[in-house]
PDB file of C-alpha atoms in Angstrom:
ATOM      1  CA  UNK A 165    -102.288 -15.823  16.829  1.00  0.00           C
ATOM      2  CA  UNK A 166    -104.243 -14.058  19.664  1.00  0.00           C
ATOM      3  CA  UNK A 167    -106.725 -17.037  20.199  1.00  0.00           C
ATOM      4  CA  UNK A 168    -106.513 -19.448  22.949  1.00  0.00           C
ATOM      5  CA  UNK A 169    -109.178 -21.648  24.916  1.00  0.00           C
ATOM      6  CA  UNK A 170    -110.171 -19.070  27.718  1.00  0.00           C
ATOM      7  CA  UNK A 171    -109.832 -15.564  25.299  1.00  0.00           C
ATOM      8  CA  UNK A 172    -110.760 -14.675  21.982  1.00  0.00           C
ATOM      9  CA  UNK A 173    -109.971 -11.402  20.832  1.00  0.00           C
ATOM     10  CA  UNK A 174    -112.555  -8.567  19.601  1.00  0.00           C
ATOM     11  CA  UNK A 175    -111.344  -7.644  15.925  1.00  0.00           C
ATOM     12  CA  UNK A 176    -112.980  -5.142  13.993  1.00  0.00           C
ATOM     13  CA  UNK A 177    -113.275  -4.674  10.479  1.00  0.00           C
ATOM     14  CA  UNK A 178    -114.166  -1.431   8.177  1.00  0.00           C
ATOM     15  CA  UNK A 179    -115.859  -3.930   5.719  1.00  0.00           C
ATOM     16  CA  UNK A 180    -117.127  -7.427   4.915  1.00  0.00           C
ATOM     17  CA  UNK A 181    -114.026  -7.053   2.506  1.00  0.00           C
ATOM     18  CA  UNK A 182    -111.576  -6.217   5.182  1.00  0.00           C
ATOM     19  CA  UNK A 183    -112.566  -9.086   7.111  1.00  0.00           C
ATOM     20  CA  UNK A 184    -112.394 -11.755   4.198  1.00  0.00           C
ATOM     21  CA  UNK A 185    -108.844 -10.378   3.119  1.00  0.00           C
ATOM     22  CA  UNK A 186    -107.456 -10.595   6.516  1.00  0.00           C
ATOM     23  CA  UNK A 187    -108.526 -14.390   6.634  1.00  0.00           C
ATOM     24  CA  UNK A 188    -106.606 -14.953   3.439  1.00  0.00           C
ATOM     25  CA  UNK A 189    -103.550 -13.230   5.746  1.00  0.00           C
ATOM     26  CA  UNK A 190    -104.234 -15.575   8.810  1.00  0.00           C
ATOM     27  CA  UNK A 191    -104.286 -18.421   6.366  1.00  0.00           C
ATOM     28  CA  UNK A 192    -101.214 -17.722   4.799  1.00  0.00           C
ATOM     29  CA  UNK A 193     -99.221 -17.396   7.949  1.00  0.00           C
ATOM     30  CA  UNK A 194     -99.391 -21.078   8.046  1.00  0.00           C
ATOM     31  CA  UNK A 195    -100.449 -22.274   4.654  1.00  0.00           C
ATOM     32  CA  UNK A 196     -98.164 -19.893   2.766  1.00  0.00           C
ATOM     33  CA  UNK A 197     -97.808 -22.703  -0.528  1.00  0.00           C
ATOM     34  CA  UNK A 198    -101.839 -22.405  -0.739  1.00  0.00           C
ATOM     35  CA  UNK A 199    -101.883 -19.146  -0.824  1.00  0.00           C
ATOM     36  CA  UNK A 200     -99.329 -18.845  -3.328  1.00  0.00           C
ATOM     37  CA  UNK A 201    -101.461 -21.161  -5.113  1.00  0.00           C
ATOM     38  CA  UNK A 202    -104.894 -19.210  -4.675  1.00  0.00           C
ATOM     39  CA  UNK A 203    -103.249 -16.051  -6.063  1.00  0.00           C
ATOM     40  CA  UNK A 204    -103.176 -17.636  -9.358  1.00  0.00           C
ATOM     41  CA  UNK A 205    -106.279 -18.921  -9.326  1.00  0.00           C
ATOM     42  CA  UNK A 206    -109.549 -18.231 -11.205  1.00  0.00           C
ATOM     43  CA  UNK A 207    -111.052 -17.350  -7.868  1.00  0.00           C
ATOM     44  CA  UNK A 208    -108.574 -14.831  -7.104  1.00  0.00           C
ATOM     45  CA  UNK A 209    -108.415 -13.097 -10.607  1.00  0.00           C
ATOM     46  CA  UNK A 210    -112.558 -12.437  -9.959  1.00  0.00           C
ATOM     47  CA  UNK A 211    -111.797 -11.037  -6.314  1.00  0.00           C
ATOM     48  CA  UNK A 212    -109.240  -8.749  -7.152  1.00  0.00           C
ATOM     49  CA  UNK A 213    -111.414  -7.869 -10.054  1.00  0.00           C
ATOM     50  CA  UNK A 214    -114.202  -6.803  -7.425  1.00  0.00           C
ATOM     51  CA  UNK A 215    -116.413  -9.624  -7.427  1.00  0.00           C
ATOM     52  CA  UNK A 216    -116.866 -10.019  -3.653  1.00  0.00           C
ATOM     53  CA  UNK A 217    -118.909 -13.055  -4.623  1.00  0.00           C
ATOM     54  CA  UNK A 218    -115.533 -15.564  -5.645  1.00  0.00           C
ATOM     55  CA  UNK A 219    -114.362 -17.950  -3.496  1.00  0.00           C
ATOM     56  CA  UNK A 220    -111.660 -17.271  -0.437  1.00  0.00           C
ATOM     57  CA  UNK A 221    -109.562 -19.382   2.161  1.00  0.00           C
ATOM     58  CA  UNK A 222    -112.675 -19.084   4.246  1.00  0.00           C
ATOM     59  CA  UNK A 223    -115.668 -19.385   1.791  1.00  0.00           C
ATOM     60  CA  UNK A 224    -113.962 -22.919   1.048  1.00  0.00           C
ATOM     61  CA  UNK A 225    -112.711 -23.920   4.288  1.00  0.00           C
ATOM     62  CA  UNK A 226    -115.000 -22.800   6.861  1.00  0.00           C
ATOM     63  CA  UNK A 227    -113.808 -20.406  10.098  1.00  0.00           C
ATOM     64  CA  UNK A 228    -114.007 -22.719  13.174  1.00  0.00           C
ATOM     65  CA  UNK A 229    -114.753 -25.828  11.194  1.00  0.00           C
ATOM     66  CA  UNK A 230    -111.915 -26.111   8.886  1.00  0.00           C
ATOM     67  CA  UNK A 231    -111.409 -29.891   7.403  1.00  0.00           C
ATOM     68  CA  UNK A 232    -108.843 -31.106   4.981  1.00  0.00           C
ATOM     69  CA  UNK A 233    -111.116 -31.081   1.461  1.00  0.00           C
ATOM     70  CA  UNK A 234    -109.031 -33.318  -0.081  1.00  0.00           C
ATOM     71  CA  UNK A 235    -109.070 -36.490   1.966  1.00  0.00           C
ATOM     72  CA  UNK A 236    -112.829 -36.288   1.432  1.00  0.00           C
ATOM     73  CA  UNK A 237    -113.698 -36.208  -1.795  1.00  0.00           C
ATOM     74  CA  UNK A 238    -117.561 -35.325  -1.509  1.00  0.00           C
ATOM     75  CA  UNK A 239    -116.756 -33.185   0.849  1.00  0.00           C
ATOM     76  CA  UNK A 240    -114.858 -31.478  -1.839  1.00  0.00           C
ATOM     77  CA  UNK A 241    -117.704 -31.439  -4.242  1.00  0.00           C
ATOM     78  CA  UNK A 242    -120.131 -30.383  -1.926  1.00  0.00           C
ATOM     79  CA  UNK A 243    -117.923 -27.264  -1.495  1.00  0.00           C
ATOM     80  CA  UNK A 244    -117.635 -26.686  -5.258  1.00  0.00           C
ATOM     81  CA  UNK A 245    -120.975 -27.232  -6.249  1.00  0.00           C
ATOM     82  CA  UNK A 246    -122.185 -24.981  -4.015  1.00  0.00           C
ATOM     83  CA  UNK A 247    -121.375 -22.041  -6.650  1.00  0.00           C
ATOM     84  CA  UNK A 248    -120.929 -25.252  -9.520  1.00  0.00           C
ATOM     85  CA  UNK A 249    -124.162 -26.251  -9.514  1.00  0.00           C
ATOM     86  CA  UNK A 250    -124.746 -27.023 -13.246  1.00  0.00           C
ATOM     87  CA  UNK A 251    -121.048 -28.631 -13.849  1.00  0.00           C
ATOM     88  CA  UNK A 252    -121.791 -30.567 -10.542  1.00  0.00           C
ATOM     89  CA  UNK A 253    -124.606 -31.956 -11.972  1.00  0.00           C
ATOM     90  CA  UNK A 254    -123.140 -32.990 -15.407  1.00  0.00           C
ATOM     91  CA  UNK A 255    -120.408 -34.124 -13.182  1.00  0.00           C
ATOM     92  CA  UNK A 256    -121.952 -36.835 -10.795  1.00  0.00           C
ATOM     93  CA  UNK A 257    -123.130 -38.907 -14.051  1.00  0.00           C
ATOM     94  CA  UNK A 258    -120.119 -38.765 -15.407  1.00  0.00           C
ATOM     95  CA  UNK A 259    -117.059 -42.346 -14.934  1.00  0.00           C
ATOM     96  CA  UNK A 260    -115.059 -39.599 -13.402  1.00  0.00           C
ATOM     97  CA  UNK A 261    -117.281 -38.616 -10.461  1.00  0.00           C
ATOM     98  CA  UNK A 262    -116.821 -42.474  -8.631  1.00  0.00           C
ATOM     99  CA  UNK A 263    -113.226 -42.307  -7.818  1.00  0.00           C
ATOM    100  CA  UNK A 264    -112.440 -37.971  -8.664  1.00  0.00           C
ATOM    101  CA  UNK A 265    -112.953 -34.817  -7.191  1.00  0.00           C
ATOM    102  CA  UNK A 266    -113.928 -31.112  -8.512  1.00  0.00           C
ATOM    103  CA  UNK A 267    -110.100 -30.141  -7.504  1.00  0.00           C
ATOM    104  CA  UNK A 268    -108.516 -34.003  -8.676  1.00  0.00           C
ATOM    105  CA  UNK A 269    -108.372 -31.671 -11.844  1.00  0.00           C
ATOM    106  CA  UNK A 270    -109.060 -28.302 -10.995  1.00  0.00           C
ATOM    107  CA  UNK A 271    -106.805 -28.304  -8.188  1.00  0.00           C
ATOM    108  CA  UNK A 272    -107.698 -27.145  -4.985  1.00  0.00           C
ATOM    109  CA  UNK A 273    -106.148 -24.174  -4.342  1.00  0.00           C
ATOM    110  CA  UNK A 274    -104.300 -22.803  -7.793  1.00  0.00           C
ATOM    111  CA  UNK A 275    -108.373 -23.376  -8.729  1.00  0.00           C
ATOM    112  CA  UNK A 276    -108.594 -23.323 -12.492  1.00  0.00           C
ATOM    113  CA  UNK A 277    -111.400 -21.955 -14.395  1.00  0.00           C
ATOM    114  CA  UNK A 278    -114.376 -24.785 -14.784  1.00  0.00           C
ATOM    115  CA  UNK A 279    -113.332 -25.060 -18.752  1.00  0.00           C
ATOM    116  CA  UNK A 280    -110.210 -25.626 -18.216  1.00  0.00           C
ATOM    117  CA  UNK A 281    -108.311 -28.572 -16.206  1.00  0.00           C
ATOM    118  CA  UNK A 282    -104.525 -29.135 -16.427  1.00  0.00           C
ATOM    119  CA  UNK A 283    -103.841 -32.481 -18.580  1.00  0.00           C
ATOM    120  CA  UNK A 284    -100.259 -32.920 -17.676  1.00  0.00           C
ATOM    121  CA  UNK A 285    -100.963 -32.677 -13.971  1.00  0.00           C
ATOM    122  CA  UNK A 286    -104.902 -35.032 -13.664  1.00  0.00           C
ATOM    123  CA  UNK A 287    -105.456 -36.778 -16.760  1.00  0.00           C
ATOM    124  CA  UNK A 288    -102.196 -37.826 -17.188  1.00  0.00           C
ATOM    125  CA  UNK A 289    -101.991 -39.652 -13.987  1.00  0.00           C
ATOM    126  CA  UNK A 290    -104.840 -42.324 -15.469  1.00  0.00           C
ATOM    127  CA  UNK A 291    -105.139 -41.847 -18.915  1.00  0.00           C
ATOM    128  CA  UNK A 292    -101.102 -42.529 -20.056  1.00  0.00           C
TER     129      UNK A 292
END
């Protein structure tokens, strides 16, 4: 809201912070289910604990680049890895890596923590 082709708004911020909480807002206005989803997330738990260094809406997505992760799977592991770098590397020599993604079983947005992906909801889709 506020943003069209001919004005952009000046916006200022007390903080880096400030700024990367109020693009989880903007997000949400619009993408309220993946928000509700990134508050119970790993990444969220370590921002809210004060690690300013966890993943956000835009940290993931981008600002004025924003693509859909999911139809593009190494797009999606490019984005993880970036922070994943050691599980990204066990992870591209693994069967899993030719036809999965970092969030096929960490989810995208509810993120789990690297240990841990939900069985019921990924591995149960292939493995019966």
């Amino acid at each position: 809201t506020g943003y069209s082709k001919t004005s952009h708004p000046v916006k200022e911020y007390k903080s880096l912070a400030d700024f990367r909480k109020a693009g989880n807002e903007i997000c949400g206005k619009c993408h309220t289910s993946e928000l509700r989803k990134y508050h119970k997330s790993i990444h969220y738990a370590k921002r809210v604990s004060g690690d300013s260094s966890a993943p956000d809406c835009l940290s993931c997505q981008g600002y004025h680049n924003v693509e859909k992760v999911l139809a593009d799977k190494k797009l999606s592991k490019a984005i993880c890895t970036r922070c994943h770098k050691e599980e990204g590397e066990a992870f591209k020599d693994s069967i899993h890596a030719k036809s999965l993604a970092c969030a096929s079983c960490h989810d995208a947005h509810e993120v789990k923590a690297v240990r841990i992906a939900d069985l019921d909801k990924s591995c149960v889709k292939c493995h019966q």
